[in-house]
């Protein structure tokens, strides 16, 4: 666990789907979710990848209907 953030196992396991279109970063859309487009961002690497790919800054373009054993998402909830 991270003593500062209280997060557990937040890297690896699966590439995580995001709601973002793939493209260059800009000040106006870096945190906005997609409203369409042909590519989505997945982040983080999976347990099938080497250490260089397992980091949250790593992002890949994938089709919105893409499927695979190494794609997924994380569930989160507010703590007590």
PDB file of N, CA and C in Angstrom:
ATOM      1  N   UNK A   1       0.837  -1.198   0.000  1.00  0.00           N
ATOM      2  CA  UNK A   1       0.000   0.000   0.000  1.00  0.00           C
ATOM      3  C   UNK A   1       0.871   1.246   0.000  1.00  0.00           C
ATOM      4  N   UNK A   2       0.374   2.263  -0.611  1.00  0.00           N
ATOM      5  CA  UNK A   2       1.066   3.543  -0.594  1.00  0.00           C
ATOM      6  C   UNK A   2       0.683   4.284   0.679  1.00  0.00           C
ATOM      7  N   UNK A   3       1.657   4.692   1.494  1.00  0.00           N
ATOM      8  CA  UNK A   3       1.304   5.384   2.737  1.00  0.00           C
ATOM      9  C   UNK A   3       0.656   6.742   2.491  1.00  0.00           C
ATOM     10  N   UNK A   4       0.899   7.340   1.329  1.00  0.00           N
ATOM     11  CA  UNK A   4       0.332   8.658   1.048  1.00  0.00           C
ATOM     12  C   UNK A   4      -1.056   8.599   0.430  1.00  0.00           C
ATOM     13  N   UNK A   5      -1.288   7.601  -0.433  1.00  0.00           N
ATOM     14  CA  UNK A   5      -2.550   7.557  -1.172  1.00  0.00           C
ATOM     15  C   UNK A   5      -3.500   6.466  -0.701  1.00  0.00           C
ATOM     16  N   UNK A   6      -3.014   5.485   0.023  1.00  0.00           N
ATOM     17  CA  UNK A   6      -3.870   4.401   0.470  1.00  0.00           C
ATOM     18  C   UNK A   6      -4.324   3.495  -0.667  1.00  0.00           C
ATOM     19  N   UNK A   7      -3.522   3.389  -1.741  1.00  0.00           N
ATOM     20  CA  UNK A   7      -3.900   2.576  -2.895  1.00  0.00           C
ATOM     21  C   UNK A   7      -3.218   1.218  -2.822  1.00  0.00           C
ATOM     22  N   UNK A   8      -3.906   0.192  -3.287  1.00  0.00           N
ATOM     23  CA  UNK A   8      -3.385  -1.160  -3.292  1.00  0.00           C
ATOM     24  C   UNK A   8      -3.382  -1.713  -4.713  1.00  0.00           C
ATOM     25  N   UNK A   9      -2.281  -2.344  -5.116  1.00  0.00           N
ATOM     26  CA  UNK A   9      -2.198  -3.049  -6.398  1.00  0.00           C
ATOM     27  C   UNK A   9      -2.763  -2.243  -7.559  1.00  0.00           C
ATOM     28  N   UNK A  10      -2.277  -1.052  -7.744  1.00  0.00           N
ATOM     29  CA  UNK A  10      -2.820  -0.190  -8.786  1.00  0.00           C
ATOM     30  C   UNK A  10      -2.051  -0.264 -10.107  1.00  0.00           C
ATOM     31  N   UNK A  11      -1.043  -1.107 -10.220  1.00  0.00           N
ATOM     32  CA  UNK A  11      -0.304  -1.236 -11.466  1.00  0.00           C
ATOM     33  C   UNK A  11      -0.293  -2.693 -11.906  1.00  0.00           C
ATOM     34  N   UNK A  12      -0.357  -2.891 -13.206  1.00  0.00           N
ATOM     35  CA  UNK A  12      -0.286  -4.241 -13.757  1.00  0.00           C
ATOM     36  C   UNK A  12      -1.636  -4.916 -13.831  1.00  0.00           C
ATOM     37  N   UNK A  13      -1.626  -6.212 -13.946  1.00  0.00           N
ATOM     38  CA  UNK A  13      -2.803  -7.077 -14.078  1.00  0.00           C
ATOM     39  C   UNK A  13      -3.470  -6.931 -15.437  1.00  0.00           C
ATOM     40  N   UNK A  14      -4.045  -5.787 -15.766  1.00  0.00           N
ATOM     41  CA  UNK A  14      -4.687  -5.571 -17.066  1.00  0.00           C
ATOM     42  C   UNK A  14      -4.412  -4.163 -17.575  1.00  0.00           C
ATOM     43  N   UNK A  15      -4.468  -3.994 -18.897  1.00  0.00           N
ATOM     44  CA  UNK A  15      -4.524  -2.654 -19.482  1.00  0.00           C
ATOM     45  C   UNK A  15      -5.883  -2.092 -19.097  1.00  0.00           C
ATOM     46  N   UNK A  16      -5.921  -0.895 -18.575  1.00  0.00           N
ATOM     47  CA  UNK A  16      -7.175  -0.324 -18.090  1.00  0.00           C
ATOM     48  C   UNK A  16      -7.813   0.577 -19.127  1.00  0.00           C
ATOM     49  N   UNK A  17      -9.079   0.289 -19.435  1.00  0.00           N
ATOM     50  CA  UNK A  17      -9.848   1.147 -20.331  1.00  0.00           C
ATOM     51  C   UNK A  17     -10.026   2.511 -19.683  1.00  0.00           C
ATOM     52  N   UNK A  18      -9.962   3.556 -20.478  1.00  0.00           N
ATOM     53  CA  UNK A  18     -10.334   4.893 -20.013  1.00  0.00           C
ATOM     54  C   UNK A  18     -11.476   5.389 -20.886  1.00  0.00           C
ATOM     55  N   UNK A  19     -12.033   6.510 -20.560  1.00  0.00           N
ATOM     56  CA  UNK A  19     -13.112   7.057 -21.368  1.00  0.00           C
ATOM     57  C   UNK A  19     -12.603   8.064 -22.397  1.00  0.00           C
ATOM     58  N   UNK A  20     -11.300   8.146 -22.574  1.00  0.00           N
ATOM     59  CA  UNK A  20     -10.699   9.168 -23.435  1.00  0.00           C
ATOM     60  C   UNK A  20     -10.470   8.695 -24.863  1.00  0.00           C
ATOM     61  N   UNK A  21     -10.682   9.608 -25.818  1.00  0.00           N
ATOM     62  CA  UNK A  21     -10.245   9.371 -27.193  1.00  0.00           C
ATOM     63  C   UNK A  21      -8.732   9.405 -27.216  1.00  0.00           C
ATOM     64  N   UNK A  22      -8.124   8.638 -28.112  1.00  0.00           N
ATOM     65  CA  UNK A  22      -6.677   8.674 -28.258  1.00  0.00           C
ATOM     66  C   UNK A  22      -6.289   9.853 -29.128  1.00  0.00           C
ATOM     67  N   UNK A  23      -5.279  10.574 -28.739  1.00  0.00           N
ATOM     68  CA  UNK A  23      -4.779  11.706 -29.510  1.00  0.00           C
ATOM     69  C   UNK A  23      -3.795  12.488 -28.684  1.00  0.00           C
ATOM     70  N   UNK A  24      -3.263  13.558 -29.254  1.00  0.00           N
ATOM     71  CA  UNK A  24      -2.311  14.369 -28.496  1.00  0.00           C
ATOM     72  C   UNK A  24      -2.991  15.045 -27.309  1.00  0.00           C
ATOM     73  N   UNK A  25      -2.220  15.254 -26.256  1.00  0.00           N
ATOM     74  CA  UNK A  25      -2.744  15.975 -25.101  1.00  0.00           C
ATOM     75  C   UNK A  25      -2.919  17.450 -25.448  1.00  0.00           C
ATOM     76  N   UNK A  26      -3.928  18.051 -24.856  1.00  0.00           N
ATOM     77  CA  UNK A  26      -4.090  19.495 -24.952  1.00  0.00           C
ATOM     78  C   UNK A  26      -4.684  19.990 -23.641  1.00  0.00           C
ATOM     79  N   UNK A  27      -4.559  21.252 -23.389  1.00  0.00           N
ATOM     80  CA  UNK A  27      -5.089  21.833 -22.150  1.00  0.00           C
ATOM     81  C   UNK A  27      -6.597  21.675 -22.044  1.00  0.00           C
ATOM     82  N   UNK A  28      -7.306  21.677 -23.166  1.00  0.00           N
ATOM     83  CA  UNK A  28      -8.762  21.642 -23.096  1.00  0.00           C
ATOM     84  C   UNK A  28      -9.366  20.254 -22.990  1.00  0.00           C
ATOM     85  N   UNK A  29      -8.634  19.201 -23.410  1.00  0.00           N
ATOM     86  CA  UNK A  29      -9.291  17.893 -23.423  1.00  0.00           C
ATOM     87  C   UNK A  29      -8.552  16.788 -22.690  1.00  0.00           C
ATOM     88  N   UNK A  30      -7.528  17.105 -21.919  1.00  0.00           N
ATOM     89  CA  UNK A  30      -6.758  16.030 -21.300  1.00  0.00           C
ATOM     90  C   UNK A  30      -7.568  15.209 -20.315  1.00  0.00           C
ATOM     91  N   UNK A  31      -8.600  15.770 -19.694  1.00  0.00           N
ATOM     92  CA  UNK A  31      -9.377  15.031 -18.697  1.00  0.00           C
ATOM     93  C   UNK A  31     -10.805  14.758 -19.148  1.00  0.00           C
ATOM     94  N   UNK A  32     -11.140  15.103 -20.382  1.00  0.00           N
ATOM     95  CA  UNK A  32     -12.502  14.912 -20.855  1.00  0.00           C
ATOM     96  C   UNK A  32     -12.711  13.508 -21.387  1.00  0.00           C
ATOM     97  N   UNK A  33     -13.920  13.006 -21.206  1.00  0.00           N
ATOM     98  CA  UNK A  33     -14.260  11.703 -21.746  1.00  0.00           C
ATOM     99  C   UNK A  33     -14.711  11.832 -23.189  1.00  0.00           C
ATOM    100  N   UNK A  34     -14.657  10.726 -23.895  1.00  0.00           N
ATOM    101  CA  UNK A  34     -14.946  10.684 -25.315  1.00  0.00           C
ATOM    102  C   UNK A  34     -16.429  10.876 -25.608  1.00  0.00           C
ATOM    103  N   UNK A  35     -16.696  11.462 -26.742  1.00  0.00           N
ATOM    104  CA  UNK A  35     -18.058  11.546 -27.260  1.00  0.00           C
ATOM    105  C   UNK A  35     -18.147  10.833 -28.594  1.00  0.00           C
ATOM    106  N   UNK A  36     -17.135  10.102 -28.955  1.00  0.00           N
ATOM    107  CA  UNK A  36     -17.088   9.398 -30.244  1.00  0.00           C
ATOM    108  C   UNK A  36     -15.652   9.253 -30.683  1.00  0.00           C
ATOM    109  N   UNK A  37     -15.453   8.893 -31.916  1.00  0.00           N
ATOM    110  CA  UNK A  37     -14.103   8.726 -32.420  1.00  0.00           C
ATOM    111  C   UNK A  37     -13.783   7.259 -32.619  1.00  0.00           C
ATOM    112  N   UNK A  38     -12.642   6.998 -33.231  1.00  0.00           N
ATOM    113  CA  UNK A  38     -12.330   5.625 -33.615  1.00  0.00           C
ATOM    114  C   UNK A  38     -11.327   4.934 -32.704  1.00  0.00           C
ATOM    115  N   UNK A  39     -10.707   5.647 -31.781  1.00  0.00           N
ATOM    116  CA  UNK A  39      -9.729   5.020 -30.908  1.00  0.00           C
ATOM    117  C   UNK A  39      -9.881   5.461 -29.469  1.00  0.00           C
ATOM    118  N   UNK A  40      -9.710   4.538 -28.539  1.00  0.00           N
ATOM    119  CA  UNK A  40      -9.772   4.846 -27.114  1.00  0.00           C
ATOM    120  C   UNK A  40      -8.414   4.588 -26.485  1.00  0.00           C
ATOM    121  N   UNK A  41      -8.220   5.138 -25.310  1.00  0.00           N
ATOM    122  CA  UNK A  41      -6.979   4.963 -24.577  1.00  0.00           C
ATOM    123  C   UNK A  41      -7.126   3.833 -23.571  1.00  0.00           C
ATOM    124  N   UNK A  42      -6.150   2.935 -23.576  1.00  0.00           N
ATOM    125  CA  UNK A  42      -5.973   1.996 -22.476  1.00  0.00           C
ATOM    126  C   UNK A  42      -4.622   2.317 -21.857  1.00  0.00           C
ATOM    127  N   UNK A  43      -4.510   2.135 -20.542  1.00  0.00           N
ATOM    128  CA  UNK A  43      -3.298   2.526 -19.819  1.00  0.00           C
ATOM    129  C   UNK A  43      -2.780   1.404 -18.942  1.00  0.00           C
ATOM    130  N   UNK A  44      -1.486   1.458 -18.678  1.00  0.00           N
ATOM    131  CA  UNK A  44      -0.889   0.749 -17.570  1.00  0.00           C
ATOM    132  C   UNK A  44      -0.193  -0.564 -17.785  1.00  0.00           C
ATOM    133  N   UNK A  45      -0.401  -1.259 -18.881  1.00  0.00           N
ATOM    134  CA  UNK A  45       0.233  -2.557 -19.055  1.00  0.00           C
ATOM    135  C   UNK A  45      -0.490  -3.657 -18.311  1.00  0.00           C
ATOM    136  N   UNK A  46      -0.142  -4.886 -18.624  1.00  0.00           N
ATOM    137  CA  UNK A  46      -0.799  -6.030 -17.987  1.00  0.00           C
ATOM    138  C   UNK A  46       0.234  -6.989 -17.412  1.00  0.00           C
ATOM    139  N   UNK A  47      -0.244  -8.048 -16.801  1.00  0.00           N
ATOM    140  CA  UNK A  47       0.664  -9.046 -16.232  1.00  0.00           C
ATOM    141  C   UNK A  47       1.417  -9.799 -17.318  1.00  0.00           C
ATOM    142  N   UNK A  48       1.018  -9.645 -18.573  1.00  0.00           N
ATOM    143  CA  UNK A  48       1.719 -10.280 -19.690  1.00  0.00           C
ATOM    144  C   UNK A  48       2.861  -9.417 -20.224  1.00  0.00           C
ATOM    145  N   UNK A  49       2.974  -8.173 -19.753  1.00  0.00           N
ATOM    146  CA  UNK A  49       3.967  -7.225 -20.249  1.00  0.00           C
ATOM    147  C   UNK A  49       5.151  -7.111 -19.302  1.00  0.00           C
ATOM    148  N   UNK A  50       6.264  -6.624 -19.838  1.00  0.00           N
ATOM    149  CA  UNK A  50       7.453  -6.399 -19.031  1.00  0.00           C
ATOM    150  C   UNK A  50       7.335  -5.131 -18.201  1.00  0.00           C
ATOM    151  N   UNK A  51       8.270  -4.926 -17.280  1.00  0.00           N
ATOM    152  CA  UNK A  51       8.236  -3.778 -16.369  1.00  0.00           C
ATOM    153  C   UNK A  51       8.189  -2.416 -17.059  1.00  0.00           C
ATOM    154  N   UNK A  52       8.791  -2.293 -18.234  1.00  0.00           N
ATOM    155  CA  UNK A  52       8.799  -1.001 -18.928  1.00  0.00           C
ATOM    156  C   UNK A  52       7.397  -0.556 -19.340  1.00  0.00           C
ATOM    157  N   UNK A  53       6.475  -1.494 -19.541  1.00  0.00           N
ATOM    158  CA  UNK A  53       5.117  -1.144 -19.968  1.00  0.00           C
ATOM    159  C   UNK A  53       4.145  -0.972 -18.805  1.00  0.00           C
ATOM    160  N   UNK A  54       4.486  -1.487 -17.631  1.00  0.00           N
ATOM    161  CA  UNK A  54       3.564  -1.460 -16.496  1.00  0.00           C
ATOM    162  C   UNK A  54       3.755  -0.161 -15.716  1.00  0.00           C
ATOM    163  N   UNK A  55       3.146   0.895 -16.241  1.00  0.00           N
ATOM    164  CA  UNK A  55       3.165   2.208 -15.585  1.00  0.00           C
ATOM    165  C   UNK A  55       1.977   3.006 -16.089  1.00  0.00           C
ATOM    166  N   UNK A  56       1.394   3.826 -15.256  1.00  0.00           N
ATOM    167  CA  UNK A  56       0.162   4.532 -15.614  1.00  0.00           C
ATOM    168  C   UNK A  56       0.366   5.543 -16.738  1.00  0.00           C
ATOM    169  N   UNK A  57       1.581   6.034 -16.930  1.00  0.00           N
ATOM    170  CA  UNK A  57       1.836   6.991 -18.008  1.00  0.00           C
ATOM    171  C   UNK A  57       1.845   6.319 -19.376  1.00  0.00           C
ATOM    172  N   UNK A  58       1.943   5.013 -19.433  1.00  0.00           N
ATOM    173  CA  UNK A  58       1.945   4.286 -20.696  1.00  0.00           C
ATOM    174  C   UNK A  58       0.517   4.204 -21.216  1.00  0.00           C
ATOM    175  N   UNK A  59       0.294   4.680 -22.442  1.00  0.00           N
ATOM    176  CA  UNK A  59      -1.048   4.619 -23.015  1.00  0.00           C
ATOM    177  C   UNK A  59      -0.979   4.120 -24.446  1.00  0.00           C
ATOM    178  N   UNK A  60      -2.024   3.407 -24.849  1.00  0.00           N
ATOM    179  CA  UNK A  60      -2.077   2.774 -26.150  1.00  0.00           C
ATOM    180  C   UNK A  60      -3.435   3.048 -26.769  1.00  0.00           C
ATOM    181  N   UNK A  61      -3.451   3.182 -28.086  1.00  0.00           N
ATOM    182  CA  UNK A  61      -4.677   3.389 -28.852  1.00  0.00           C
ATOM    183  C   UNK A  61      -5.291   2.029 -29.183  1.00  0.00           C
ATOM    184  N   UNK A  62      -6.579   1.875 -28.921  1.00  0.00           N
ATOM    185  CA  UNK A  62      -7.256   0.619 -29.235  1.00  0.00           C
ATOM    186  C   UNK A  62      -8.675   0.933 -29.707  1.00  0.00           C
ATOM    187  N   UNK A  63      -9.205   0.085 -30.567  1.00  0.00           N
ATOM    188  CA  UNK A  63     -10.566   0.248 -31.067  1.00  0.00           C
ATOM    189  C   UNK A  63     -11.558   0.133 -29.906  1.00  0.00           C
ATOM    190  N   UNK A  64     -12.646   0.920 -29.927  1.00  0.00           N
ATOM    191  CA  UNK A  64     -13.636   0.837 -28.842  1.00  0.00           C
ATOM    192  C   UNK A  64     -14.253  -0.547 -28.671  1.00  0.00           C
ATOM    193  N   UNK A  65     -14.251  -1.353 -29.724  1.00  0.00           N
ATOM    194  CA  UNK A  65     -14.800  -2.703 -29.595  1.00  0.00           C
ATOM    195  C   UNK A  65     -13.705  -3.754 -29.415  1.00  0.00           C
ATOM    196  N   UNK A  66     -12.485  -3.311 -29.095  1.00  0.00           N
ATOM    197  CA  UNK A  66     -11.360  -4.224 -28.871  1.00  0.00           C
ATOM    198  C   UNK A  66     -11.604  -5.146 -27.682  1.00  0.00           C
ATOM    199  N   UNK A  67     -11.118  -6.370 -27.805  1.00  0.00           N
ATOM    200  CA  UNK A  67     -11.261  -7.355 -26.732  1.00  0.00           C
ATOM    201  C   UNK A  67      -9.924  -8.065 -26.544  1.00  0.00           C
ATOM    202  N   UNK A  68      -9.686  -8.611 -25.374  1.00  0.00           N
ATOM    203  CA  UNK A  68      -8.473  -9.377 -25.139  1.00  0.00           C
ATOM    204  C   UNK A  68      -8.340  -9.764 -23.685  1.00  0.00           C
ATOM    205  N   UNK A  69      -7.522 -10.770 -23.440  1.00  0.00           N
ATOM    206  CA  UNK A  69      -7.303 -11.248 -22.079  1.00  0.00           C
ATOM    207  C   UNK A  69      -6.620 -10.226 -21.189  1.00  0.00           C
ATOM    208  N   UNK A  70      -5.902  -9.282 -21.781  1.00  0.00           N
ATOM    209  CA  UNK A  70      -5.158  -8.319 -20.973  1.00  0.00           C
ATOM    210  C   UNK A  70      -5.836  -6.958 -20.884  1.00  0.00           C
ATOM    211  N   UNK A  71      -7.113  -6.865 -21.271  1.00  0.00           N
ATOM    212  CA  UNK A  71      -7.873  -5.613 -21.168  1.00  0.00           C
ATOM    213  C   UNK A  71      -8.891  -5.716 -20.047  1.00  0.00           C
ATOM    214  N   UNK A  72      -9.083  -4.626 -19.314  1.00  0.00           N
ATOM    215  CA  UNK A  72     -10.063  -4.634 -18.243  1.00  0.00           C
ATOM    216  C   UNK A  72     -10.283  -3.255 -17.668  1.00  0.00           C
ATOM    217  N   UNK A  73     -10.785  -3.201 -16.475  1.00  0.00           N
ATOM    218  CA  UNK A  73     -10.997  -1.940 -15.774  1.00  0.00           C
ATOM    219  C   UNK A  73     -10.901  -2.217 -14.287  1.00  0.00           C
ATOM    220  N   UNK A  74     -10.760  -1.159 -13.517  1.00  0.00           N
ATOM    221  CA  UNK A  74     -10.686  -1.298 -12.059  1.00  0.00           C
ATOM    222  C   UNK A  74     -11.961  -0.764 -11.429  1.00  0.00           C
ATOM    223  N   UNK A  75     -12.415  -1.459 -10.443  1.00  0.00           N
ATOM    224  CA  UNK A  75     -13.524  -0.989  -9.630  1.00  0.00           C
ATOM    225  C   UNK A  75     -12.949  -0.204  -8.456  1.00  0.00           C
ATOM    226  N   UNK A  76     -13.604   0.839  -8.087  1.00  0.00           N
ATOM    227  CA  UNK A  76     -13.174   1.597  -6.921  1.00  0.00           C
ATOM    228  C   UNK A  76     -14.395   2.036  -6.123  1.00  0.00           C
ATOM    229  N   UNK A  77     -14.147   2.354  -4.894  1.00  0.00           N
ATOM    230  CA  UNK A  77     -15.239   2.851  -4.045  1.00  0.00           C
ATOM    231  C   UNK A  77     -14.663   3.797  -3.025  1.00  0.00           C
ATOM    232  N   UNK A  78     -15.508   4.569  -2.440  1.00  0.00           N
ATOM    233  CA  UNK A  78     -15.101   5.477  -1.386  1.00  0.00           C
ATOM    234  C   UNK A  78     -14.922   4.692  -0.103  1.00  0.00           C
ATOM    235  N   UNK A  79     -13.837   4.956   0.596  1.00  0.00           N
ATOM    236  CA  UNK A  79     -13.559   4.264   1.856  1.00  0.00           C
ATOM    237  C   UNK A  79     -14.466   4.723   2.981  1.00  0.00           C
ATOM    238  N   UNK A  80     -14.351   4.059   4.130  1.00  0.00           N
ATOM    239  CA  UNK A  80     -15.214   4.383   5.279  1.00  0.00           C
ATOM    240  C   UNK A  80     -15.009   5.802   5.789  1.00  0.00           C
TER     241      UNK A  80
END
